């Protein structure tokens, strides 16, 4: 029903290149937001245990399935909150991951997840992510999740995983938008068969959407700046998960087919990069 392109992951699974993110959406509001997204044609939803809206998100998914949307046409991602206040080492740490996973799956009302991510690398806790990853590999082997990946990982942590784990991460979800295009990390991903997924793909809807160079490109194509930015993600081979709770914007953000950014547009977008993050530096992030 929709023309959303897909990206094939290194384990053979396919992920829609445009999805719907629900960070900062309260649980009760997640149901109407995800309902509006599915009605608009989104088939991929990105949540996380720490967003505390897996139940509200799950209610909209359950509704969609009851209403005739096929499970295999929906792509659901959630993330392990690998809190820095907990011990993730040893067998006990791996059991904790399995319990967290089961709790997320139950809230979502699903019996299988499409993609499970380690939310942050937290390198100040040593290599605890390697032990967590072993539990992720078990979840995949048991068929409870189709694909496993990471979020906010840098090349150092990815290299450790690629060298030491049995299953390579399918994807790394990182902050990425025209101000912070992650050129080097993307090249590393490409070299190692890891898909790139952009969080805050619209720069959280702030200055980026009023950036004069982008406004000019939007006017040229008769589109909005948000649509130009999402088109840029798609043409870059990046998976994007924009968030909105406004039905008209939810639809607008999906309506990005039917125009193509040319070389001049792409050069103008590359020129707005500042190299500044909006979110925290993942190598230092260790909130609770
Ligand atoms: P975003 O870049 O998607 O921006 C969302 C904001 O932009 C909205 O709240 C709204 O204010 C505005 N907006 C959206 N559509 C618009 C439109 N068409 N026109 C004008 N304004 C518009 O930011 P985000 O929510 O931070 O990121 C998207 C998703 O990425 C999140 O919901 C979450 O799922 C994920 N995420 C993951 C992490 C992580 O650590 N893995 C961190 C942040 C976000």
PDB file of C-alpha atoms and ligand atoms in Angstrom, residues 20-24 46-47 51 79 119-120 151-152 173 198-206 209 224 226 241-245 249 252-253, ligand 1:
ATOM      1  CA  UNK A  20       7.915   6.669  13.078  1.00  0.00           C
ATOM      2  CA  UNK A  21       9.683   7.618  16.335  1.00  0.00           C
ATOM      3  CA  UNK A  22       7.857   8.154  19.622  1.00  0.00           C
ATOM      4  CA  UNK A  23      10.468   9.612  22.006  1.00  0.00           C
ATOM      5  CA  UNK A  24       8.892  12.106  24.447  1.00  0.00           C
ATOM      6  CA  UNK A  46      10.647   3.059  16.933  1.00  0.00           C
ATOM      7  CA  UNK A  47      10.228   3.064  20.715  1.00  0.00           C
ATOM      8  CA  UNK A  51      10.392   6.190  26.658  1.00  0.00           C
ATOM      9  CA  UNK A  79      15.704  -0.645  22.946  1.00  0.00           C
ATOM     10  CA  UNK A 119      20.403   2.012  23.732  1.00  0.00           C
ATOM     11  CA  UNK A 120      23.835   3.502  24.647  1.00  0.00           C
ATOM     12  CA  UNK A 151      22.441   2.694  19.169  1.00  0.00           C
ATOM     13  CA  UNK A 152      24.899   5.516  19.748  1.00  0.00           C
ATOM     14  CA  UNK A 173      20.978   4.149  15.330  1.00  0.00           C
ATOM     15  CA  UNK A 198      19.169   8.439  11.967  1.00  0.00           C
ATOM     16  CA  UNK A 199      17.682   9.649  15.222  1.00  0.00           C
ATOM     17  CA  UNK A 200      16.528  13.261  15.416  1.00  0.00           C
ATOM     18  CA  UNK A 201      16.536  13.143  11.592  1.00  0.00           C
ATOM     19  CA  UNK A 202      14.817  16.565  11.482  1.00  0.00           C
ATOM     20  CA  UNK A 203      17.219  18.058  14.017  1.00  0.00           C
ATOM     21  CA  UNK A 204      14.339  17.912  16.522  1.00  0.00           C
ATOM     22  CA  UNK A 205      12.405  20.360  14.354  1.00  0.00           C
ATOM     23  CA  UNK A 206      14.396  23.371  15.533  1.00  0.00           C
ATOM     24  CA  UNK A 209      13.881  23.559   9.504  1.00  0.00           C
ATOM     25  CA  UNK A 224       8.570  21.642   2.936  1.00  0.00           C
ATOM     26  CA  UNK A 226      11.105  18.625   6.575  1.00  0.00           C
ATOM     27  CA  UNK A 241      12.534   7.762  12.076  1.00  0.00           C
ATOM     28  CA  UNK A 242      10.990  11.251  12.327  1.00  0.00           C
ATOM     29  CA  UNK A 243       8.648  11.995  15.207  1.00  0.00           C
ATOM     30  CA  UNK A 244       5.480  14.091  15.245  1.00  0.00           C
ATOM     31  CA  UNK A 245       2.200  13.931  17.107  1.00  0.00           C
ATOM     32  CA  UNK A 249       2.941  16.486   9.839  1.00  0.00           C
ATOM     33  CA  UNK A 252       3.793  15.211   5.407  1.00  0.00           C
ATOM     34  CA  UNK A 253       6.868  13.360   6.679  1.00  0.00           C
TER      35      UNK A 253
HETATM   36  P1  LIG B   1      12.997  14.678  15.076  1.00  0.00           P
HETATM   37  O1  LIG B   1      14.222  15.152  14.376  1.00  0.00           O
HETATM   38  O2  LIG B   1      12.219  13.571  14.506  1.00  0.00           O
HETATM   39  O3  LIG B   1      12.091  15.958  15.312  1.00  0.00           O
HETATM   40  C1  LIG B   1      10.820  15.842  15.885  1.00  0.00           C
HETATM   41  C2  LIG B   1      10.214  17.214  16.107  1.00  0.00           C
HETATM   42  O4  LIG B   1      10.259  17.958  14.899  1.00  0.00           O
HETATM   43  C3  LIG B   1       8.743  17.129  16.475  1.00  0.00           C
HETATM   44  O5  LIG B   1       8.590  17.024  17.862  1.00  0.00           O
HETATM   45  C4  LIG B   1       8.183  18.417  15.925  1.00  0.00           C
HETATM   46  O6  LIG B   1       8.397  19.452  16.865  1.00  0.00           O
HETATM   47  C5  LIG B   1       9.048  18.685  14.727  1.00  0.00           C
HETATM   48  N1  LIG B   1       8.457  18.232  13.443  1.00  0.00           N
HETATM   49  C6  LIG B   1       8.228  16.962  13.050  1.00  0.00           C
HETATM   50  N2  LIG B   1       7.727  16.944  11.807  1.00  0.00           N
HETATM   51  C7  LIG B   1       7.653  18.224  11.398  1.00  0.00           C
HETATM   52  C8  LIG B   1       7.228  18.835  10.195  1.00  0.00           C
HETATM   53  N3  LIG B   1       6.798  18.128   9.161  1.00  0.00           N
HETATM   54  N4  LIG B   1       7.288  20.198  10.125  1.00  0.00           N
HETATM   55  C9  LIG B   1       7.752  20.931  11.162  1.00  0.00           C
HETATM   56  N5  LIG B   1       8.178  20.406  12.317  1.00  0.00           N
HETATM   57  C10 LIG B   1       8.130  19.054  12.437  1.00  0.00           C
HETATM   58  O7  LIG B   1      13.447  14.393  16.586  1.00  0.00           O
HETATM   59  P2  LIG B   1      13.389  13.223  17.653  1.00  0.00           P
HETATM   60  O8  LIG B   1      12.014  12.955  18.116  1.00  0.00           O
HETATM   61  O9  LIG B   1      14.432  13.566  18.639  1.00  0.00           O
HETATM   62  O10 LIG B   1      13.938  11.939  16.864  1.00  0.00           O
HETATM   63  C11 LIG B   1      13.101  11.029  16.192  1.00  0.00           C
HETATM   64  C12 LIG B   1      13.083   9.691  16.859  1.00  0.00           C
HETATM   65  O11 LIG B   1      14.405   9.173  16.988  1.00  0.00           O
HETATM   66  C13 LIG B   1      12.590   9.710  18.312  1.00  0.00           C
HETATM   67  O12 LIG B   1      11.208   9.869  18.399  1.00  0.00           O
HETATM   68  C14 LIG B   1      13.102   8.385  18.797  1.00  0.00           C
HETATM   69  O13 LIG B   1      12.265   7.350  18.334  1.00  0.00           O
HETATM   70  C15 LIG B   1      14.461   8.332  18.139  1.00  0.00           C
HETATM   71  N6  LIG B   1      15.562   8.802  19.043  1.00  0.00           N
HETATM   72  C16 LIG B   1      16.469   7.884  19.457  1.00  0.00           C
HETATM   73  C17 LIG B   1      17.507   8.274  20.290  1.00  0.00           C
HETATM   74  C18 LIG B   1      18.516   7.249  20.709  1.00  0.00           C
HETATM   75  O14 LIG B   1      19.298   7.520  21.624  1.00  0.00           O
HETATM   76  N7  LIG B   1      18.535   6.084  20.124  1.00  0.00           N
HETATM   77  C19 LIG B   1      17.636   9.594  20.715  1.00  0.00           C
HETATM   78  C20 LIG B   1      16.689  10.525  20.263  1.00  0.00           C
HETATM   79  C21 LIG B   1      15.669  10.113  19.421  1.00  0.00           C
END
